Amino acid sequence: MSEPPQKRSKMAEAGPSTPVHNPYLDHRPQNGYASGANGVGAANGGGKVKNPLNGLVPRKVSVQQCKDIMDGDVNPFKGLVPFTPNYRKILEQRKGLPVYQKMQEFLTVFSENQITVMEGQTGSGKTTQIPQFVCYSDLPMLRGKMVACTQPRRVAAMSVAKRVADEMDVQLGKQVGYSIRFEDMTETGTTFLKYMTDGMLLREAMNDPELSRYSTIILDEAHERTLATDILMGLLKDIAKNRADLKIVVMSATLDVGKFQRYFGDNAPGGLAPVVKVSGRTFPVETFFTQEPETDYVEAAIRTVLFIHQAEDEGDVLLFLTGEEEIEDACRKIRAEGEELSGKGMAGPLLVVPLYSSLPPHQQQRIFDAAPPPRADKLPGRKIVISTNIAETSLTIDGIVYVVDPGFCKQKVYNPRIRVESLLVTPISKASAMQRAGRAGRTRPGKCFRLYTEKDFVKELEEQTHPEILRSNLANTVLELIKLGIKDLVHFDYMDAPAPETIMRALELLHYLAALDDEGGLTPLGEIMAEFPLDPQLAKMLIVSPEFGCSNEMLSLTAMLSVPNVFMRPANQRKEADMAKAQFTHPDGDHLTMLNVYHAYKSAATNEGDAKNFCWQNYLNARSLAQADNVRTQLKRSMEKFDLELVSTAFEDKNYWNNIRQALTCGFFMQVAHKEGERGSYLTVKDNQVVRLHLSCGLSTTPEWVIYNEFVLTTANFIRTVTEVRPEWLMEYAPQYFDPSTFPANSETRRALERVVKKRSDKSGGTGADGVEKKKKKRKADK
DNA sequence: GGGTCTACC
């Protein structure tokens, strides 16, 4: 073996604390590293093999020292066992990645700064390589620390961790692992590089506000600006002030890296955090615009796809549309037109494949099928994928050469004034348009057809998509922030601050749910609510449910309400699907129907095959139900953790369903609508929005008072997943919210509430104690 | 008559 690396290190010589030997290595036995079977002594055959880490000073490791580790004979992270041939094969590939050329620059910036911004285009290799460079330099294992790298998506966290484990020649779940909801593939004391979802790191911060187990935190895909990443950025900026030992790397793909530099540059020279840029490895994409704006983008898109099929060279097409119905419709039309063209001998055969998230996995897989072979007359076959935004970031399809971009997508928007989150078809941003175009150049040069004018692109499209934090109801986020110890939510250092009204709405909700006290701190109930991975309303109804003797049922219901819709309704079998649903329908409300479905599923599904069969026969989404079951298990563990009783009322008891509806009321009393007039029209309480019951609603009558799970804004205002409630419950469990004197005089809602007050005082001669308290006493008395 | 972008805990 060559001379000890530190003698060659210019970097180490430059540092003030250049040691003769590495002081950190003296601590190995204490911090659990290199002990037992993985230990240095176990594999090095009597100390003849030198540890490549000897003499390295964490965070002052030079590029040469890094390369010595990578090119060495033994794996210093795995008990000095020799590297495998596979390791060397992958290493050669790694050396070809653009980011490898930036190792020197990255290590220098990383060594000298607390916060580093990394701009890397797709295909640069930053997601796999930068965390490894950080590990070589940071050497977290020598101090019992970890490097975290966050991802917006679970699959990414899993697949990248697997790849990096291979690259580092270690077993996944040992030195390199991942942590996502439902799955922790890490080993305490062994794992030093952990890929995880951003939401998972945020959860960890709730119990470890300094994130003290990490020496470096890498936020990847920060340009996506997920809610969790945005909150983490604010937190990390704050934590970094108190933890000089914490390093932060923010990785982004877009050109708008200046915003990250400014945000993280408070203490940097010129107010800009240092940036390292690395280009990607993609092929050029030629972009075309229309001359005139299109009036009907779906029609224009279909026309363009057929034009490409007839006029362009071989290569698959990706068309972006906004939703399931639009996509299925376009698929049918393109298939029909394609067959006609093919029949006339004007074009080759087509394979048209839809892609959206609610599609069952085996159908999603079809996007990877090969294009049909050419016909006898040599006209090439072609695959057309018609997709939602899922193909923009989450799924990559190789072989796409042509992208058709009508310029729209469905986006969540939140209106705090009426407290409604809805999906709207909106123009995409420039950044999104660039991302879509890039999908054409992954395997060879491609073309992107934009169905809007260049002028509109330049003048009308926003630079970036509005970050999620500006488009969401923040009830959940605000609860998390308070749990994280953030006192002043309005002045928290957001990269983009949400509207104060949005925060106010969240605080108001939490206050009414009794999660917050008058000083804005968490109540004991609020503390528990924050621990549940649920919206506050759902958490509340679950936590109070033991008082109503129905916590087993509420576990099932909250799980069902936390997963995508379980009812399937294929376009050509709507009648059959509706009939199947009717078997489960409870006349008093959709929440109760969902519970019926869950119970039927559980009794039918004793094994996986039966479960799938039951779902198939009843037009139910097997994936959703399996997910609900998974969620339920997790929630049940939380219930047990907080000693919340798991109880049921006997099914024969006349209060079985009422108890469930009352617990529901405790969580959702702010989502109540009151019937106005006889034409099936409702008015939401306080916000006074005119709404109608959604078509999917299974109520047998139109009750005077209903609780709804969702407000949907499509062709009109609808409320979805609706259950009848009694006004007595509203006034008993949410006396403040339903105090008649807080409603406008002469409003129909106020008069209805006053009638209830009168009826109650006639009956009992008084108002009585707080509802939940009374209920508690009643249950105690029952025992 | 009317019906679900994508993720995450």
Coordinates of N, CA and C in Angstrom, one line a residue, chain A residues 487-626:
Chain A
K487 N -42.7 29.4 17.6 CA -43.7 30.2 18.3 C -44.4 31.2 17.4
D488 N -43.6 31.9 16.6 CA -44.1 33.0 15.7 C -44.2 32.5 14.3
L489 N -45.4 31.9 14.0 CA -45.6 31.3 12.7 C -45.6 32.2 11.5
V490 N -46.0 33.5 11.8 CA -46.1 34.4 10.7 C -44.7 34.9 10.3
H491 N -43.8 35.0 11.3 CA -42.5 35.5 11.0 C -41.4 34.4 10.9
F492 N -41.9 33.2 10.8 CA -41.0 32.1 10.5 C -40.3 32.4 9.2
D493 N -39.0 31.9 9.1 CA -38.2 32.3 7.9 C -38.6 31.4 6.7
Y494 N -39.8 31.6 6.1 CA -40.1 30.8 4.9 C -39.4 31.3 3.7
M495 N -39.1 30.4 2.8 CA -38.5 30.9 1.5 C -39.6 31.7 0.8
D496 N -40.8 31.2 0.8 CA -42.0 31.9 0.3 C -43.0 31.9 1.4
A497 N -43.3 33.0 2.0 CA -44.3 33.0 3.1 C -45.7 32.8 2.6
P498 N -46.4 31.9 3.3 CA -47.9 31.8 2.9 C -48.7 33.0 3.3
A499 N -49.8 33.2 2.8 CA -50.7 34.3 3.1 C -51.0 34.2 4.6
P500 N -50.9 35.3 5.3 CA -51.2 35.3 6.8 C -52.6 34.7 7.1
E501 N -53.5 35.0 6.1 CA -54.9 34.4 6.3 C -54.9 32.9 6.3
T502 N -54.0 32.3 5.6 CA -53.9 30.8 5.5 C -53.5 30.3 6.9
I503 N -52.5 31.0 7.5 CA -52.0 30.6 8.8 C -53.0 30.8 9.9
M504 N -53.7 32.0 9.7 CA -54.8 32.3 10.7 C -55.9 31.2 10.6
R505 N -56.2 30.8 9.4 CA -57.3 29.8 9.3 C -56.8 28.5 10.0
A506 N -55.6 28.2 9.8 CA -55.0 26.9 10.4 C -55.1 27.1 12.0
L507 N -54.7 28.2 12.5 CA -54.7 28.4 13.9 C -56.1 28.3 14.5
E508 N -57.0 28.9 13.7 CA -58.4 29.0 14.1 C -58.9 27.5 14.3
L509 N -58.7 26.7 13.2 CA -59.1 25.3 13.3 C -58.5 24.6 14.5
L510 N -57.2 24.8 14.7 CA -56.6 24.0 15.8 C -57.1 24.5 17.1
H511 N -57.4 25.8 17.2 CA -58.0 26.3 18.4 C -59.4 25.7 18.7
Y512 N -60.2 25.7 17.7 CA -61.6 25.1 17.8 C -61.5 23.6 18.2
L513 N -60.5 22.9 17.6 CA -60.3 21.5 17.9 C -59.7 21.3 19.3
A514 N -59.4 22.4 20.0 CA -58.8 22.3 21.4 C -57.4 21.7 21.3
A515 N -56.7 21.9 20.2 CA -55.3 21.5 20.1 C -54.4 22.6 20.7
L516 N -54.9 23.8 20.7 CA -54.1 25.0 21.1 C -54.8 25.6 22.3
D517 N -54.0 26.1 23.2 CA -54.5 26.9 24.4 C -54.6 28.3 24.0
D518 N -55.0 29.2 24.9 CA -55.2 30.6 24.5 C -53.9 31.3 24.3
E519 N -52.8 30.8 24.8 CA -51.5 31.4 24.5 C -50.9 30.9 23.2
G520 N -51.6 30.0 22.5 CA -51.1 29.5 21.2 C -50.2 28.3 21.4
G521 N -50.1 27.8 22.6 CA -49.3 26.6 22.8 C -50.1 25.3 22.7
L522 N -49.5 24.2 22.6 CA -50.2 22.9 22.4 C -50.8 22.5 23.7
T523 N -52.1 22.1 23.6 CA -52.7 21.4 24.8 C -52.2 20.0 24.8
P524 N -52.5 19.3 25.9 CA -52.1 17.8 25.9 C -52.7 17.1 24.7
L525 N -53.9 17.5 24.4 CA -54.6 16.8 23.3 C -53.8 17.2 22.0
G526 N -53.4 18.5 21.8 CA -52.7 18.9 20.7 C -51.3 18.2 20.5
E527 N -50.7 17.9 21.6 CA -49.4 17.2 21.6 C -49.6 15.8 21.0
I528 N -50.7 15.1 21.4 CA -51.0 13.8 20.9 C -51.4 13.9 19.4
M529 N -52.2 14.9 19.1 CA -52.7 15.1 17.7 C -51.5 15.2 16.7
A530 N -50.5 16.0 17.2 CA -49.3 16.2 16.3 C -48.5 14.9 16.0
E531 N -48.7 13.9 16.9 CA -47.9 12.7 16.7 C -48.6 11.8 15.7
F532 N -49.8 12.0 15.4 CA -50.5 11.2 14.4 C -50.3 11.7 13.0
P533 N -49.9 10.7 12.1 CA -49.7 11.2 10.7 C -51.1 11.4 10.0
L534 N -51.8 12.4 10.5 CA -53.2 12.6 10.0 C -53.5 14.1 10.0
D535 N -54.5 14.5 9.2 CA -55.0 15.8 9.3 C -55.6 16.0 10.7
P536 N -55.5 17.3 11.2 CA -56.0 17.5 12.6 C -57.4 17.0 12.9
Q537 N -58.3 17.2 11.9 CA -59.7 16.7 12.1 C -59.7 15.2 12.4
L538 N -59.0 14.5 11.5 CA -59.0 13.0 11.7 C -58.3 12.6 13.0
A539 N -57.2 13.3 13.3 CA -56.5 12.9 14.5 C -57.5 13.1 15.7
K540 N -58.2 14.3 15.7 CA -59.1 14.6 16.8 C -60.2 13.5 17.0
M541 N -60.8 13.2 15.9 CA -61.9 12.2 16.0 C -61.4 10.9 16.4
L542 N -60.2 10.5 16.1 CA -59.7 9.2 16.5 C -59.3 9.3 18.0
I543 N -58.7 10.3 18.4 CA -58.3 10.4 19.8 C -59.4 10.4 20.8
V544 N -60.5 11.1 20.4 CA -61.7 11.1 21.3 C -62.5 9.9 21.2
S545 N -62.3 9.1 20.2 CA -63.2 7.9 19.9 C -63.4 6.9 21.1
P546 N -62.3 6.7 21.9 CA -62.5 5.8 23.0 C -63.7 6.2 23.9
E547 N -63.8 7.6 24.0 CA -64.9 8.1 24.9 C -66.3 7.7 24.3
F548 N -66.3 7.4 23.0 CA -67.6 7.0 22.4 C -67.7 5.5 22.2
G549 N -66.7 4.8 22.7 CA -66.8 3.4 22.6 C -66.6 2.9 21.2
C550 N -65.9 3.6 20.3 CA -65.8 3.1 18.9 C -64.4 3.4 18.3
S551 N -63.4 3.2 19.2 CA -62.1 3.5 18.6 C -61.6 2.5 17.5
N552 N -62.0 1.3 17.7 CA -61.7 0.3 16.6 C -62.3 0.7 15.3
E553 N -63.5 1.2 15.3 CA -64.2 1.6 14.1 C -63.6 2.9 13.5
M554 N -63.2 3.8 14.5 CA -62.6 5.1 14.0 C -61.2 4.9 13.4
L555 N -60.5 3.9 13.9 CA -59.2 3.6 13.3 C -59.4 3.2 11.8
S556 N -60.5 2.3 11.6 CA -60.7 1.9 10.2 C -61.2 3.1 9.4
L557 N -62.0 3.9 10.0 CA -62.6 5.0 9.2 C -61.5 6.1 8.8
T558 N -60.6 6.4 9.8 CA -59.6 7.4 9.5 C -58.6 6.8 8.5
A559 N -58.3 5.5 8.6 CA -57.5 4.9 7.6 C -58.1 5.0 6.2
M560 N -59.4 4.7 6.1 CA -60.1 4.8 4.8 C -60.1 6.2 4.3
L561 N -60.2 7.2 5.2 CA -60.3 8.5 4.7 C -58.9 9.1 4.3
S562 N -57.8 8.3 4.7 CA -56.5 8.8 4.4 C -55.9 8.2 3.1
V563 N -56.7 7.4 2.4 CA -56.1 6.8 1.2 C -57.0 7.2 0.0
P564 N -56.5 7.0 -1.2 CA -57.2 7.4 -2.4 C -58.6 6.6 -2.4
N565 N -59.5 7.2 -3.1 CA -60.9 6.7 -3.3 C -60.9 5.2 -3.5
V566 N -61.6 4.4 -2.8 CA -61.7 3.0 -3.0 C -62.7 2.5 -4.0
F567 N -63.6 3.4 -4.4 CA -64.6 3.0 -5.4 C -64.1 3.3 -6.8
M568 N -64.1 2.2 -7.6 CA -63.7 2.3 -9.0 C -65.0 2.4 -9.8
R569 N -64.8 3.1 -10.9 CA -66.0 3.3 -11.8 C -65.5 3.4 -13.3
P570 N -65.2 2.2 -13.8 CA -64.7 2.2 -15.2 C -65.8 2.7 -16.2
A571 N -65.3 3.5 -17.2 CA -66.2 4.2 -18.1 C -67.3 3.2 -18.7
N572 N -66.9 2.0 -19.0 CA -67.9 1.1 -19.7 C -68.6 0.2 -18.8
Q573 N -68.4 0.4 -17.5 CA -69.1 -0.5 -16.5 C -69.7 0.3 -15.3
R574 N -70.1 1.5 -15.6 CA -70.6 2.4 -14.5 C -71.7 1.8 -13.8
K575 N -72.7 1.3 -14.5 CA -73.9 0.7 -13.9 C -73.5 -0.4 -12.9
E576 N -72.7 -1.3 -13.4 CA -72.3 -2.5 -12.6 C -71.5 -2.0 -11.3
A577 N -70.7 -1.0 -11.5 CA -69.9 -0.5 -10.4 C -70.8 0.2 -9.4
D578 N -71.8 0.9 -9.9 CA -72.7 1.6 -8.9 C -73.6 0.6 -8.2
M579 N -73.9 -0.5 -8.9 CA -74.7 -1.6 -8.2 C -73.9 -2.3 -7.1
A580 N -72.6 -2.5 -7.4 CA -71.7 -3.1 -6.4 C -71.6 -2.2 -5.2
K581 N -71.5 -0.9 -5.4 CA -71.4 0.0 -4.3 C -72.6 0.1 -3.5
A582 N -73.8 -0.1 -4.2 CA -75.0 0.0 -3.5 C -75.2 -1.1 -2.3
Q583 N -74.5 -2.2 -2.5 CA -74.6 -3.2 -1.5 C -74.0 -2.8 -0.2
F584 N -73.1 -1.8 -0.2 CA -72.4 -1.4 1.0 C -73.0 -0.1 1.6
T585 N -73.9 0.5 0.8 CA -74.4 1.9 1.1 C -75.1 1.9 2.4
H586 N -74.8 2.8 3.3 CA -75.5 3.0 4.6 C -76.4 4.2 4.4
P587 N -77.7 4.1 4.7 CA -78.6 5.3 4.4 C -78.2 6.6 5.1
D588 N -77.5 6.4 6.3 CA -77.2 7.6 7.0 C -75.9 8.4 6.7
G589 N -75.1 7.8 5.8 CA -74.0 8.5 5.4 C -72.8 7.7 4.8
D590 N -72.1 8.4 4.0 CA -71.0 7.8 3.2 C -69.8 7.4 4.1
H591 N -69.6 8.1 5.3 CA -68.6 7.6 6.2 C -68.9 6.2 6.7
L592 N -70.2 6.0 6.9 CA -70.6 4.7 7.4 C -70.5 3.6 6.3
T593 N -70.8 4.1 5.1 CA -70.6 3.2 3.9 C -69.2 2.7 3.8
M594 N -68.3 3.7 4.0 CA -66.8 3.3 3.9 C -66.4 2.3 5.0
L595 N -67.0 2.4 6.1 CA -66.8 1.5 7.2 C -67.3 0.1 6.8
N596 N -68.5 0.1 6.2 CA -69.1 -1.2 5.7 C -68.1 -1.8 4.7
V597 N -67.6 -1.0 3.8 CA -66.7 -1.6 2.8 C -65.4 -2.2 3.5
Y598 N -64.9 -1.5 4.5 CA -63.7 -2.0 5.1 C -64.0 -3.3 5.8
H599 N -65.1 -3.3 6.5 CA -65.4 -4.6 7.2 C -65.7 -5.7 6.3
A600 N -66.3 -5.5 5.2 CA -66.6 -6.5 4.2 C -65.3 -7.0 3.6
Y601 N -64.4 -6.1 3.4 CA -63.1 -6.4 2.8 C -62.3 -7.3 3.8
K602 N -62.3 -6.9 5.1 CA -61.6 -7.7 6.1 C -62.1 -9.1 6.3
S603 N -63.5 -9.2 6.2 CA -64.0 -10.6 6.4 C -63.8 -11.4 5.2
A604 N -63.8 -10.8 4.0 CA -63.6 -11.6 2.7 C -62.1 -11.9 2.5
A605 N -61.2 -10.9 2.9 CA -59.8 -11.0 2.5 C -59.0 -11.7 3.5
T606 N -59.1 -13.0 3.6 CA -58.2 -13.8 4.5 C -56.8 -14.0 4.0
N607 N -56.7 -13.9 2.6 CA -55.4 -14.0 2.0 C -55.3 -13.0 0.8
E608 N -54.1 -12.8 0.3 CA -54.0 -11.8 -0.7 C -54.9 -12.0 -2.0
G609 N -54.9 -13.3 -2.4 CA -55.7 -13.7 -3.5 C -57.2 -13.4 -3.3
D610 N -57.7 -13.7 -2.2 CA -59.1 -13.5 -1.8 C -59.4 -12.0 -1.8
A611 N -58.4 -11.2 -1.3 CA -58.6 -9.8 -1.2 C -58.7 -9.2 -2.6
K612 N -57.8 -9.6 -3.5 CA -57.9 -9.1 -4.9 C -59.2 -9.5 -5.6
N613 N -59.6 -10.7 -5.3 CA -60.8 -11.2 -6.0 C -62.0 -10.4 -5.5
F614 N -62.1 -10.2 -4.2 CA -63.2 -9.5 -3.6 C -63.2 -8.1 -4.2
C615 N -62.1 -7.5 -4.3 CA -62.1 -6.1 -4.8 C -62.5 -6.1 -6.3
W616 N -62.0 -7.0 -7.0 CA -62.3 -7.1 -8.4 C -63.8 -7.2 -8.6
Q617 N -64.4 -8.1 -7.9 CA -65.9 -8.4 -8.0 C -66.7 -7.2 -7.6
N618 N -66.2 -6.4 -6.7 CA -67.0 -5.3 -6.1 C -66.6 -4.0 -6.6
Y619 N -65.8 -3.9 -7.6 CA -65.3 -2.6 -8.2 C -64.7 -1.8 -7.1
L620 N -63.8 -2.4 -6.3 CA -63.1 -1.7 -5.3 C -61.6 -1.7 -5.7
N621 N -60.9 -0.6 -5.3 CA -59.5 -0.4 -5.6 C -58.7 -1.2 -4.6
A622 N -58.1 -2.3 -5.0 CA -57.4 -3.2 -4.1 C -56.2 -2.5 -3.4
R623 N -55.5 -1.7 -4.2 CA -54.4 -1.0 -3.7 C -54.7 0.0 -2.6
S624 N -55.9 0.7 -2.8 CA -56.3 1.6 -1.8 C -56.7 0.9 -0.5
L625 N -57.4 -0.2 -0.6 CA -57.8 -1.0 0.6 C -56.6 -1.6 1.3
A626 N -55.6 -2.1 0.6 CA -54.4 -2.6 1.2 C -53.7 -1.5 1.9

